XYZ file of N, CA, C and O in Angstrom:
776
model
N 7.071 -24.013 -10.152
C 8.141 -23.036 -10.342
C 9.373 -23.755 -10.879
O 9.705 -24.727 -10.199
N 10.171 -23.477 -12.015
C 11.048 -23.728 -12.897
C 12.143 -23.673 -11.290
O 12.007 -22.942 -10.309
N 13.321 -24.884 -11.597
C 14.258 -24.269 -11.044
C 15.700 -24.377 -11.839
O 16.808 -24.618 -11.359
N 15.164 -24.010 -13.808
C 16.454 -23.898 -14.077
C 17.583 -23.489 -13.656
O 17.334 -22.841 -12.639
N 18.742 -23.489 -13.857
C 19.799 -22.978 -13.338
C 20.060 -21.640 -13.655
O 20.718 -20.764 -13.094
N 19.147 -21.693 -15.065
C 19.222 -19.794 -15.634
C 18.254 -19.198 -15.664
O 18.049 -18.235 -16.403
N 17.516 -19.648 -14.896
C 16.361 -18.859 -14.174
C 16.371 -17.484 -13.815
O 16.728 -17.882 -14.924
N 16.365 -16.527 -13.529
C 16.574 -15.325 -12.632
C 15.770 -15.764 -11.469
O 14.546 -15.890 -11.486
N 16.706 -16.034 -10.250
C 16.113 -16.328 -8.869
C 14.951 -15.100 -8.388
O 15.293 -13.922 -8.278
N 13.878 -15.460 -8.188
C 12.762 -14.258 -7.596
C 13.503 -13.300 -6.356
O 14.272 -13.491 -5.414
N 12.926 -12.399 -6.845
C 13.542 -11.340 -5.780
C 12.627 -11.776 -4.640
O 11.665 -12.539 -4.730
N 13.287 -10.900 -3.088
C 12.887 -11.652 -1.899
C 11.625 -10.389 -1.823
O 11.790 -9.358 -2.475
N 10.467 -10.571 -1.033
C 9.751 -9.731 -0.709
C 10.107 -8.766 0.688
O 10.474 -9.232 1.766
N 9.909 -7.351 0.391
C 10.360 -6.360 1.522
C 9.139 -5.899 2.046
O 8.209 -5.544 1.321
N 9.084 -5.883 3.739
C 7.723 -5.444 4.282
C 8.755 -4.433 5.395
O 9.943 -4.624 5.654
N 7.767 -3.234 5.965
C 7.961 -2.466 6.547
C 7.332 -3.328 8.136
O 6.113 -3.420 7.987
N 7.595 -3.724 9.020
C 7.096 -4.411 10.179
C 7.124 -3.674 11.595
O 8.075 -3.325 12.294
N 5.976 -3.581 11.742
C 5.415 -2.458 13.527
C 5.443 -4.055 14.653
O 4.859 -5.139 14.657
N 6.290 -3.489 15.337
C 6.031 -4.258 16.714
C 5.710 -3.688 17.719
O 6.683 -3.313 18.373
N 4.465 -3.383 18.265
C 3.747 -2.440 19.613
C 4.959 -2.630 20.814
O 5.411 -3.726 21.147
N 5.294 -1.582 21.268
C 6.099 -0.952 22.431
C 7.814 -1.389 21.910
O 8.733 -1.440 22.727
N 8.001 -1.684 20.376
C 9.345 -2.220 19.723
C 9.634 -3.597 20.799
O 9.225 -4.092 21.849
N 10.694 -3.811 19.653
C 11.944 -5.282 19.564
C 12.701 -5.141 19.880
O 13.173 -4.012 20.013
N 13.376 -6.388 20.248
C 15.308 -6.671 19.841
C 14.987 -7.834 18.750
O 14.521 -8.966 18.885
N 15.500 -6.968 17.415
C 16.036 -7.941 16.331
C 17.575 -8.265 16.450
O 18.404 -7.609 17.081
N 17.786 -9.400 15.722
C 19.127 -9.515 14.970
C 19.234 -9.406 13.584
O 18.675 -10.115 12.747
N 20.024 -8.427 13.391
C 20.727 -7.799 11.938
C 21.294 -9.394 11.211
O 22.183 -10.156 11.590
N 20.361 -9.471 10.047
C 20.878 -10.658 9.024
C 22.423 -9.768 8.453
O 23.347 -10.543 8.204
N 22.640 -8.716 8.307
C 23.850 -8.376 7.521
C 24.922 -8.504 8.517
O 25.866 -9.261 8.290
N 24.843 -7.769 9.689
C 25.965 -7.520 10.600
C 26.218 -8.428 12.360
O 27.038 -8.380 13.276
N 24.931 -9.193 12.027
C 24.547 -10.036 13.551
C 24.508 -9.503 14.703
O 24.579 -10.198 15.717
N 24.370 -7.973 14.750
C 24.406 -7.321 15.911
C 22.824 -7.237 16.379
O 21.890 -7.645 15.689
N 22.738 -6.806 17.302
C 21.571 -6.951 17.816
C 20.791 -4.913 17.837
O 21.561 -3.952 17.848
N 19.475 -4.776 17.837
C 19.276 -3.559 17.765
C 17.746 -3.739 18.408
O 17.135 -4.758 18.730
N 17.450 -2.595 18.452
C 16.080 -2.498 19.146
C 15.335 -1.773 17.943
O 15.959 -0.957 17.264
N 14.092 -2.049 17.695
C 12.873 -0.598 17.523
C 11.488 -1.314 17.161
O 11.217 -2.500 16.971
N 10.643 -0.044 17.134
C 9.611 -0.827 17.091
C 8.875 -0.793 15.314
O 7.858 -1.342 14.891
N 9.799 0.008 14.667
C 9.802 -0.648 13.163
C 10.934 -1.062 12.450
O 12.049 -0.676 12.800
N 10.746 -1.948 11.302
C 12.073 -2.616 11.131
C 11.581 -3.109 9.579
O 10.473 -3.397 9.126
N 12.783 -3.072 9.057
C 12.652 -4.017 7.818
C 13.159 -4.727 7.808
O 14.291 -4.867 8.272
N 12.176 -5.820 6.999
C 12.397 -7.264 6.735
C 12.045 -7.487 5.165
O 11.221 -7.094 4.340
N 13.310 -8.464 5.257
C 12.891 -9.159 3.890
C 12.801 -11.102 4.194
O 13.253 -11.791 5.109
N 12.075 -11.422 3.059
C 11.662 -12.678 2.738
C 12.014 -13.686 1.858
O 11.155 -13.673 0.977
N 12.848 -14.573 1.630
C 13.727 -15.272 0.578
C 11.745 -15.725 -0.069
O 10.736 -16.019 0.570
N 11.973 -15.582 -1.361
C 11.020 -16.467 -2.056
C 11.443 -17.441 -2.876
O 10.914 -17.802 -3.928
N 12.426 -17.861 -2.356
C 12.665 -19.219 -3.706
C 12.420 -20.150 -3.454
O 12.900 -20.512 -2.380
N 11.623 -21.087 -4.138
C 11.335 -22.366 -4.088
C 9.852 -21.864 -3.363
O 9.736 -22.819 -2.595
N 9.182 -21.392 -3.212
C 8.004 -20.851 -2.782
C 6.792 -21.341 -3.632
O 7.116 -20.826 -4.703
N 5.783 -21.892 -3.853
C 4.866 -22.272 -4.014
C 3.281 -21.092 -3.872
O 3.106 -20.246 -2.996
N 2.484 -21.375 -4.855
C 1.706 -20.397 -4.217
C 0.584 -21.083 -3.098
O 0.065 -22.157 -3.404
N 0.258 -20.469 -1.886
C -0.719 -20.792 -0.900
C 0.983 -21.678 0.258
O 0.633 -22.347 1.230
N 2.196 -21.581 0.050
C 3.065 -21.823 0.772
C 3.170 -20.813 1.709
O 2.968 -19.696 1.232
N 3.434 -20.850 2.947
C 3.667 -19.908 4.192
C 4.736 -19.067 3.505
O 5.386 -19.539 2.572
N 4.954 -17.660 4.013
C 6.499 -17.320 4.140
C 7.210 -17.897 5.378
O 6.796 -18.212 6.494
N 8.552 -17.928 4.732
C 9.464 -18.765 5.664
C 9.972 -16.969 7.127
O 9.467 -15.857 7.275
N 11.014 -17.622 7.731
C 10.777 -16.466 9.001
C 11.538 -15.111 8.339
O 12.405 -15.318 7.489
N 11.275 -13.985 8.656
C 11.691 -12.635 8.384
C 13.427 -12.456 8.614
O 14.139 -12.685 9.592
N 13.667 -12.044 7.513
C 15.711 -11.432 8.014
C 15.587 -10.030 7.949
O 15.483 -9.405 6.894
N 15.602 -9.346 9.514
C 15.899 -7.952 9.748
C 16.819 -7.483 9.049
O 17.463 -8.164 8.251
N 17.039 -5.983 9.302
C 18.068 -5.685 8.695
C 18.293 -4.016 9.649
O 17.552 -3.045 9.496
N 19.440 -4.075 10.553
C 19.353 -3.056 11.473
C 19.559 -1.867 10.854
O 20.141 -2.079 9.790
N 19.234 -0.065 11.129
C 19.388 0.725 10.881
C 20.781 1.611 10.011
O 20.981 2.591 9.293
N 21.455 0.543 10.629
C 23.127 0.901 10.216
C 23.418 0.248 8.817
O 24.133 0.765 7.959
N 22.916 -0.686 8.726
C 23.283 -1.693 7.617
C 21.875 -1.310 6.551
O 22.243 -1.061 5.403
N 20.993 -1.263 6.677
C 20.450 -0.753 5.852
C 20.427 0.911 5.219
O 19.881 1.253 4.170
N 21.177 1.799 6.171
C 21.744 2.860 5.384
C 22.435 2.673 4.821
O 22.104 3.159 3.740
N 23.580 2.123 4.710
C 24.918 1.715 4.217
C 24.274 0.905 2.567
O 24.961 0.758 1.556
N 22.896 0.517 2.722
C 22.512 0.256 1.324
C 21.785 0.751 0.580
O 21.743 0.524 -0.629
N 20.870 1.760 1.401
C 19.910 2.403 0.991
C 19.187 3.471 1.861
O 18.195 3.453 2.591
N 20.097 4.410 1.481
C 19.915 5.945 2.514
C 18.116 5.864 2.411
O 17.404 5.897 3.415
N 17.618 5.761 1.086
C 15.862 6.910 1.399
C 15.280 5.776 2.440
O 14.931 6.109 3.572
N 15.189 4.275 1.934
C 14.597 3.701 3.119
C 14.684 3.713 4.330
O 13.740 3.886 5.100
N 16.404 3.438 4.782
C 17.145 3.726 6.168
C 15.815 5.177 6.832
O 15.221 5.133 7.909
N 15.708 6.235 5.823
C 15.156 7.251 6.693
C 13.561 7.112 6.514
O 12.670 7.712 7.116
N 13.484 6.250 5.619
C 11.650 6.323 5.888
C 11.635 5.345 7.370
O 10.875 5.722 8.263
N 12.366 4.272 7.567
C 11.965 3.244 8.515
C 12.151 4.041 9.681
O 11.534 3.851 10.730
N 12.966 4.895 9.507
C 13.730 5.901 11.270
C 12.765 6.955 11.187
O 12.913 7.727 12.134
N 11.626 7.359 10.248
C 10.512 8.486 10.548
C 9.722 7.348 11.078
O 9.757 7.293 12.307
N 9.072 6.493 10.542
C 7.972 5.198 11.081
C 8.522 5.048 12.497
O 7.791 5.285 13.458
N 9.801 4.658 12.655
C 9.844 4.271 14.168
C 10.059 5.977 15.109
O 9.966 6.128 16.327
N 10.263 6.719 14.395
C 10.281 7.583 15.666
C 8.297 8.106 16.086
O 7.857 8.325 17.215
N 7.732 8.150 15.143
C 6.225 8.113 14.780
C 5.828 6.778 15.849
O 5.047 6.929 16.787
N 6.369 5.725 15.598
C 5.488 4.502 16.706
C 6.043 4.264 17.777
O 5.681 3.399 18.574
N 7.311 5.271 17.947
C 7.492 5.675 19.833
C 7.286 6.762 20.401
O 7.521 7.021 21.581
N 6.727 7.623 19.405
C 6.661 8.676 20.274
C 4.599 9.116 20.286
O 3.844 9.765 21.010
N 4.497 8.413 19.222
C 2.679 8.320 19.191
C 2.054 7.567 20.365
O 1.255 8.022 21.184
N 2.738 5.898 20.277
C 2.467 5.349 20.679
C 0.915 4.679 20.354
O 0.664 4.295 19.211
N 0.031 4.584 21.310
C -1.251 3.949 20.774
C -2.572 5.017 20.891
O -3.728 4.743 21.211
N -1.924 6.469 20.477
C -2.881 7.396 20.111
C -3.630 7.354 18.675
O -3.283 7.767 17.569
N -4.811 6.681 19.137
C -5.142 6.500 17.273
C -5.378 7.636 16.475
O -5.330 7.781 15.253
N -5.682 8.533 17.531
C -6.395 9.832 16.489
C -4.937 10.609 16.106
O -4.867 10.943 14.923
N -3.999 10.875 16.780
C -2.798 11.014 16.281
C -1.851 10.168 14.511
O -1.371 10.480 13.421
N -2.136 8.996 15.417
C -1.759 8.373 14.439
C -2.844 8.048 13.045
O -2.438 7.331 12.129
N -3.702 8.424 13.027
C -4.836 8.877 11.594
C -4.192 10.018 11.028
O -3.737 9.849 9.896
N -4.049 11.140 11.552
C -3.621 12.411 11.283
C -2.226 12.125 10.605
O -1.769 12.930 9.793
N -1.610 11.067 10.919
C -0.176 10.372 10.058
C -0.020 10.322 9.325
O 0.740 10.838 8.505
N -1.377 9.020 9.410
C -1.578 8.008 8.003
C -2.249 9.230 6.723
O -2.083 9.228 5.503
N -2.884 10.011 7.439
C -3.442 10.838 6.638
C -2.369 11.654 5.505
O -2.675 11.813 4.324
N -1.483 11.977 5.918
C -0.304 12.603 5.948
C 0.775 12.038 4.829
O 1.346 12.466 3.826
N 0.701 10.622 5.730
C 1.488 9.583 4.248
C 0.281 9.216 3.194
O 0.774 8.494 2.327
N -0.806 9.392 2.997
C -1.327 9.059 1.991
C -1.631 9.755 1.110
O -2.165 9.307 0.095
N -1.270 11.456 1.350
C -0.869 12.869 1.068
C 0.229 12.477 -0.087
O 0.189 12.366 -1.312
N 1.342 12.308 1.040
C 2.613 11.740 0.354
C 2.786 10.900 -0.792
O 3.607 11.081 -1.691
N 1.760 9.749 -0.674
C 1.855 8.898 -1.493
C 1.159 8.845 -2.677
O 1.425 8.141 -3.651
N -0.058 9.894 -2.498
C -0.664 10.428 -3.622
C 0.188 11.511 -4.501
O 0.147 11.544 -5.731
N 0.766 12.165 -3.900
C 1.826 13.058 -4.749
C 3.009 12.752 -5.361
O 3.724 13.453 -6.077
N 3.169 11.282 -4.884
C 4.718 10.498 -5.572
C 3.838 10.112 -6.683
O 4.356 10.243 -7.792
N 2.446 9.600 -6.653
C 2.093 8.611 -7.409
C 1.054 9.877 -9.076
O 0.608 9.451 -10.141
N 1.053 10.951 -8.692
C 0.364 11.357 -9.561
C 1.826 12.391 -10.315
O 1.750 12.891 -11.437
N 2.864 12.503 -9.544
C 4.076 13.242 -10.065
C 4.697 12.496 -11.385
O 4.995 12.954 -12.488
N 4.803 10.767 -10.689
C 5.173 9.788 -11.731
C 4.094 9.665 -12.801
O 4.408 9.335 -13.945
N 2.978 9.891 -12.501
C 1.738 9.685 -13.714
C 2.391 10.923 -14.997
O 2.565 10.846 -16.213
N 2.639 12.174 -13.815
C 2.925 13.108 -14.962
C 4.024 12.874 -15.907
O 3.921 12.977 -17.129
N 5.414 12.451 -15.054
C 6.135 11.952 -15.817
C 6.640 11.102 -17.227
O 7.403 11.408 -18.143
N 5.956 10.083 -16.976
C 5.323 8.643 -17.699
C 4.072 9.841 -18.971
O 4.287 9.638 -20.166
N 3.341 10.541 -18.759
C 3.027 10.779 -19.958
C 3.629 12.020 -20.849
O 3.611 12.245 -22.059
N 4.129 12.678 -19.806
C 5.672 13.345 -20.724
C 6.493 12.583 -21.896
O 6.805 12.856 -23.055
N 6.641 11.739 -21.214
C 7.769 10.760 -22.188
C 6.901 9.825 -22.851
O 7.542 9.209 -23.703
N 5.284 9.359 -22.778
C 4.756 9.496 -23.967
C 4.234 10.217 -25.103
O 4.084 9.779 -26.244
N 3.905 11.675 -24.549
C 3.297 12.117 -25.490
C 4.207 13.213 -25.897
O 4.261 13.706 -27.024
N 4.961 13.565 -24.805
C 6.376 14.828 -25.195
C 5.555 15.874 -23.601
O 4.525 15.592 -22.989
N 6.098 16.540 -23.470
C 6.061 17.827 -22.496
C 4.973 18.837 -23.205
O 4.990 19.007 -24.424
N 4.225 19.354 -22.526
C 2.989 20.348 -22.801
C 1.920 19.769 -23.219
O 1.014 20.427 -23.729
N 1.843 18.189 -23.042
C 0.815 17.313 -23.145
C -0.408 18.259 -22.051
O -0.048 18.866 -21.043
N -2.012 18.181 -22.597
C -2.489 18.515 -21.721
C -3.065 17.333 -20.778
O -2.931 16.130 -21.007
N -3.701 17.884 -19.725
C -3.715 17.111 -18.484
C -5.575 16.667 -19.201
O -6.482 17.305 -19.735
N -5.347 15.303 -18.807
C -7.390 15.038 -18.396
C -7.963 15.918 -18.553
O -7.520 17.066 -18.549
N -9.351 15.501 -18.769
C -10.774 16.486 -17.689
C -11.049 15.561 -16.666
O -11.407 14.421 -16.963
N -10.946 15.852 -15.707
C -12.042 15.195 -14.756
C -12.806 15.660 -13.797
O -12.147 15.941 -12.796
N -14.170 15.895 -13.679
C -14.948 16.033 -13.281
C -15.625 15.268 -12.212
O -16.353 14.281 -12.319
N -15.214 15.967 -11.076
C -16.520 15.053 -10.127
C -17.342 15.008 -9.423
O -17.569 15.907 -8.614
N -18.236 13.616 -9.565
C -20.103 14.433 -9.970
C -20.380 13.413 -8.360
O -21.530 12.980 -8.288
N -19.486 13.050 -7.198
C -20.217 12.867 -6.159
C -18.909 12.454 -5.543
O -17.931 12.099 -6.201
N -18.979 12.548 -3.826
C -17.839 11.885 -3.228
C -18.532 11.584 -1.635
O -19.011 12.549 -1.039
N -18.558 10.083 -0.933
C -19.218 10.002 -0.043
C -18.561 9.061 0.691
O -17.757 8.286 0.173
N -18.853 9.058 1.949
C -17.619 7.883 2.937
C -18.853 6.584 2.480
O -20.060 6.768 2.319
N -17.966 5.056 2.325
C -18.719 4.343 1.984
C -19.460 3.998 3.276
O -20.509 3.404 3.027
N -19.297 4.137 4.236
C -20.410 4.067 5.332
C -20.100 4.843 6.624
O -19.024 5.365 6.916
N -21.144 4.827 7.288
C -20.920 5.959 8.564
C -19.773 5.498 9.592
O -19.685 4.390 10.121
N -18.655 6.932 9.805
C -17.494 6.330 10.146
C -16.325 6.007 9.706
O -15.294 6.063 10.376
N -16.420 5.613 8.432
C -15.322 5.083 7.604
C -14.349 6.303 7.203
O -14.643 7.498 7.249
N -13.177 5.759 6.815
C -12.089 6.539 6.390
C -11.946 6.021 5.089
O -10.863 6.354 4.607
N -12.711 5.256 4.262
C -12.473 5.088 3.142
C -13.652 5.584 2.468
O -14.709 5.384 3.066
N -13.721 6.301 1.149
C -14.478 6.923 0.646
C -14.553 6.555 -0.884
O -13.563 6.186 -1.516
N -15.990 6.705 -1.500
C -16.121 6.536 -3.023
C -16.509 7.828 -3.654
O -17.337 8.636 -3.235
N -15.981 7.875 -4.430
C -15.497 9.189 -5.740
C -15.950 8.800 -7.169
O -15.435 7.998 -7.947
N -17.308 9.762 -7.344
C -17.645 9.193 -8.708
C -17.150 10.433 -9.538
O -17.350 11.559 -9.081
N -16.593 10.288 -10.584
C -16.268 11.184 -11.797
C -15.866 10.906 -12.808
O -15.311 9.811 -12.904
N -15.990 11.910 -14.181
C -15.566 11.563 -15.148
C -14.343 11.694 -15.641
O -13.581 12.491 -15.095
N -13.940 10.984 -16.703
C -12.172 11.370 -16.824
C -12.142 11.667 -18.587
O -12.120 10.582 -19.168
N -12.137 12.577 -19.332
C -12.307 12.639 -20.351
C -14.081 12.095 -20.883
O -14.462 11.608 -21.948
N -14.681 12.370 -19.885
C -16.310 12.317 -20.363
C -16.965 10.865 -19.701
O -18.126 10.668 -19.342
N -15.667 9.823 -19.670
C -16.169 8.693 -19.170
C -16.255 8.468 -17.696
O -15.603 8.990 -16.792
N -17.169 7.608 -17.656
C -17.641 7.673 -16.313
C -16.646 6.316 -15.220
O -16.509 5.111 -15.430
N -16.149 7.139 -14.144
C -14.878 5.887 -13.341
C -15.717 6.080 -11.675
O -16.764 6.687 -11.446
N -14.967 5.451 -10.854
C -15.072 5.348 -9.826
C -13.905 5.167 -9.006
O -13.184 4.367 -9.603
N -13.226 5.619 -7.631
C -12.417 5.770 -6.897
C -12.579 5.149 -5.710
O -13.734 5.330 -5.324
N -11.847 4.396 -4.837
C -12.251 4.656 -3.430
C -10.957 5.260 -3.128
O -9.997 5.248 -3.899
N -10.980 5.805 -1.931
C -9.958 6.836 -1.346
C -9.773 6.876 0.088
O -10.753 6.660 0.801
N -8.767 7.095 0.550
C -8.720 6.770 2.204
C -8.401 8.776 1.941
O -8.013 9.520 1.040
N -9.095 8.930 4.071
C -8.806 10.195 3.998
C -7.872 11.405 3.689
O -8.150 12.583 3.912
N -6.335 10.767 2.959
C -5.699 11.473 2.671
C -5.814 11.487 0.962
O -5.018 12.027 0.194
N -7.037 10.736 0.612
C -6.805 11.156 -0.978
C -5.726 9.894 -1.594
O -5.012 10.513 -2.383
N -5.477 9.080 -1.599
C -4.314 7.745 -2.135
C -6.316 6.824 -2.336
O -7.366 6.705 -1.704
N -5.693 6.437 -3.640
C -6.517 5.705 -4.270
C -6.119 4.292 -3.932
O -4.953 3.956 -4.140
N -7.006 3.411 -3.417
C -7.031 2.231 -3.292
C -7.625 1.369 -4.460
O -7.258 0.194 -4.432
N -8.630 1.785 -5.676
C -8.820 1.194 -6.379
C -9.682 2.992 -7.356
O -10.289 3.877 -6.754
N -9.365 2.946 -9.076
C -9.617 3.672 -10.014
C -10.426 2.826 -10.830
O -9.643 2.315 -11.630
N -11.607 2.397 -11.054
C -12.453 1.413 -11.405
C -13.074 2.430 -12.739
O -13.497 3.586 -12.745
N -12.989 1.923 -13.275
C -14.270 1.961 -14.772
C -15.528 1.592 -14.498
O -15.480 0.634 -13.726
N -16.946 1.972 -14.830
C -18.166 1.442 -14.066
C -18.019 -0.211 -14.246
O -18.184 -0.881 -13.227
N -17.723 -0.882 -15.470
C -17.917 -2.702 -15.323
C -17.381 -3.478 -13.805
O -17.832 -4.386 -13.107
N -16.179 -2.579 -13.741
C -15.001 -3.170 -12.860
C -15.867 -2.496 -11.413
O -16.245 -3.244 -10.512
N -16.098 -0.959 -11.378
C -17.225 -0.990 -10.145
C -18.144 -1.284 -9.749
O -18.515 -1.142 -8.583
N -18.981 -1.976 -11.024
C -20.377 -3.304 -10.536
C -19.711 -4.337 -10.025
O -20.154 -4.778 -8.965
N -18.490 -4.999 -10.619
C -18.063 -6.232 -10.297
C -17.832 -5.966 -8.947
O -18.469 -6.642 -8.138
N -17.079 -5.151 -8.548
C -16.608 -5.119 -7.084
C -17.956 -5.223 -6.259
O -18.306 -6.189 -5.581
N -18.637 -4.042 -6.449
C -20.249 -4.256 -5.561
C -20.835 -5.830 -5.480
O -21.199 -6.258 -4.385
N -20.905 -6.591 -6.562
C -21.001 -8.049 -6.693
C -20.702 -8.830 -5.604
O -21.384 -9.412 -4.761
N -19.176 -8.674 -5.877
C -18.178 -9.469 -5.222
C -17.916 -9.095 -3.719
O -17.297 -9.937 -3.068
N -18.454 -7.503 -2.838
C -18.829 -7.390 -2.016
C -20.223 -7.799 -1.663
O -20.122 -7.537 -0.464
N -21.500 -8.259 -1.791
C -22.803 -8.480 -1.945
C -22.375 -9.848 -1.633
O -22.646 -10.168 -0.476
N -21.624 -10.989 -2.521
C -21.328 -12.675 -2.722
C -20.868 -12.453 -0.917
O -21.450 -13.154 -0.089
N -20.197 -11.813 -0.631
C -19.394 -11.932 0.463
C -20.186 -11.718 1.597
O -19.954 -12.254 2.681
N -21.302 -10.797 1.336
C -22.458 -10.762 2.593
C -22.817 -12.043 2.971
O -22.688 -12.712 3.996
N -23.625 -12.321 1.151
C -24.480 -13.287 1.360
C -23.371 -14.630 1.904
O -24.025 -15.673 1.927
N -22.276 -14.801 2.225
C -21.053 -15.927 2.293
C -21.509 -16.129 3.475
O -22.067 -17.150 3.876
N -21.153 -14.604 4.404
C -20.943 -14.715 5.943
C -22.020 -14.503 6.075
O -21.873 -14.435 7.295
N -23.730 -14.198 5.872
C -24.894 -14.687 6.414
C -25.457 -15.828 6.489
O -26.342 -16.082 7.305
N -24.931 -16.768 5.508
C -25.143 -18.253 5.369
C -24.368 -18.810 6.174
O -24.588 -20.020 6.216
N -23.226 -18.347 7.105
C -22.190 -19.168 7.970
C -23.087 -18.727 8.939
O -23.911 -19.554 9.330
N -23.115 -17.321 9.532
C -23.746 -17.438 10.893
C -25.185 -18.104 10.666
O -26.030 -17.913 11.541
N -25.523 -18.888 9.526
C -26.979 -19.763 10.149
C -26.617 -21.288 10.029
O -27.456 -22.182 10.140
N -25.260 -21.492 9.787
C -25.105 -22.909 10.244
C -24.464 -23.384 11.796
O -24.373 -24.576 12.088
């Protein structure tokens, strides 16, 4: 990693962080102290290396992160009122996740629409897609594969139960994955025989 002086320093990485029954953090902005059991943190990456640890998390309490950024301030205060008042009900908390992945499929296909507005102009028509199978990848699972076509060609999906795509594969890219799941059997059947 360059450390010219006119570099543009890497931005720090931001994670959303669950602590079971909540914390007391200290606020990197204001040094006050706060409780909950979700919190954001960010991560200095400079001078970072790849396969280097991250160095330790700088909170950032409820107050001080509104004061910079109202939508997050209220996504982190729905997450924590959700992981105190759920608590360790999983089937509750599926019905959540289900919920935000609702959410996150509708931010993410609103912006798709967007983005081809402003390529192709407004009254662009939408895809075809057609689909010719949809099955949980194994008994139990909340993640599911979605075969269909998209303009005639043939793709593949996996999908958690609220519909948010974890991977939109083309068939090459969905053999490879099957592969590269298969390498990984055969990895961990060759460990448990040594």
């Amino acid at each position: 990693m360059s450390t010219d002086a006119t570099d543009t320093p890497p931005a720090p990485l931001h994670r959303f962080e669950h602590t079971p029954g909540g914390a007391t953090h200290t606020c990197t902005t204001c040094r006050g102290q706060f409780h909950a059991h979700v919190v954001a943190t960010h991560y200095s990456t400079t001078g970072l290396q790849p396969g280097d640890k991250l160095p330790t998390g700088q909170h950032t309490c409820p107050t001080c992160l509104a004061a910079a950024t109202t939508r997050i301030a209220q996504a982190i205060a729905g997450l924590d009122l959700i992981a105190e008042a759920v608590g360790g009900h999983e089937q509750v908390l599926g019905l959540a996740q289900q919920v935000l992945s609702q959410i996150r499929k509708a931010a993410h296909n609103q912006a798709g629409r967007e983005i081809c507005a402003q390529l192709y102009g407004p009254g662009h028509p939408d895809p075809t897609v057609v689909e010719v199978g949809h099955e949980p990848i194994c008994d139990g699972s909340d993640l599911y594969a979605s075969a269909y076509l998209y303009n005639g060609q043939p793709r593949l999906d996996l999908v958690d139960s609220g519909g948010w795509r974890f991977a939109d594969l083309d068939i090459d890219a969905a053999r490879q994955m099957v592969q590269q799941i298969n390498d990984l059997i055969d990895v961990a059947e060759m460990a448990a025989q040594l």
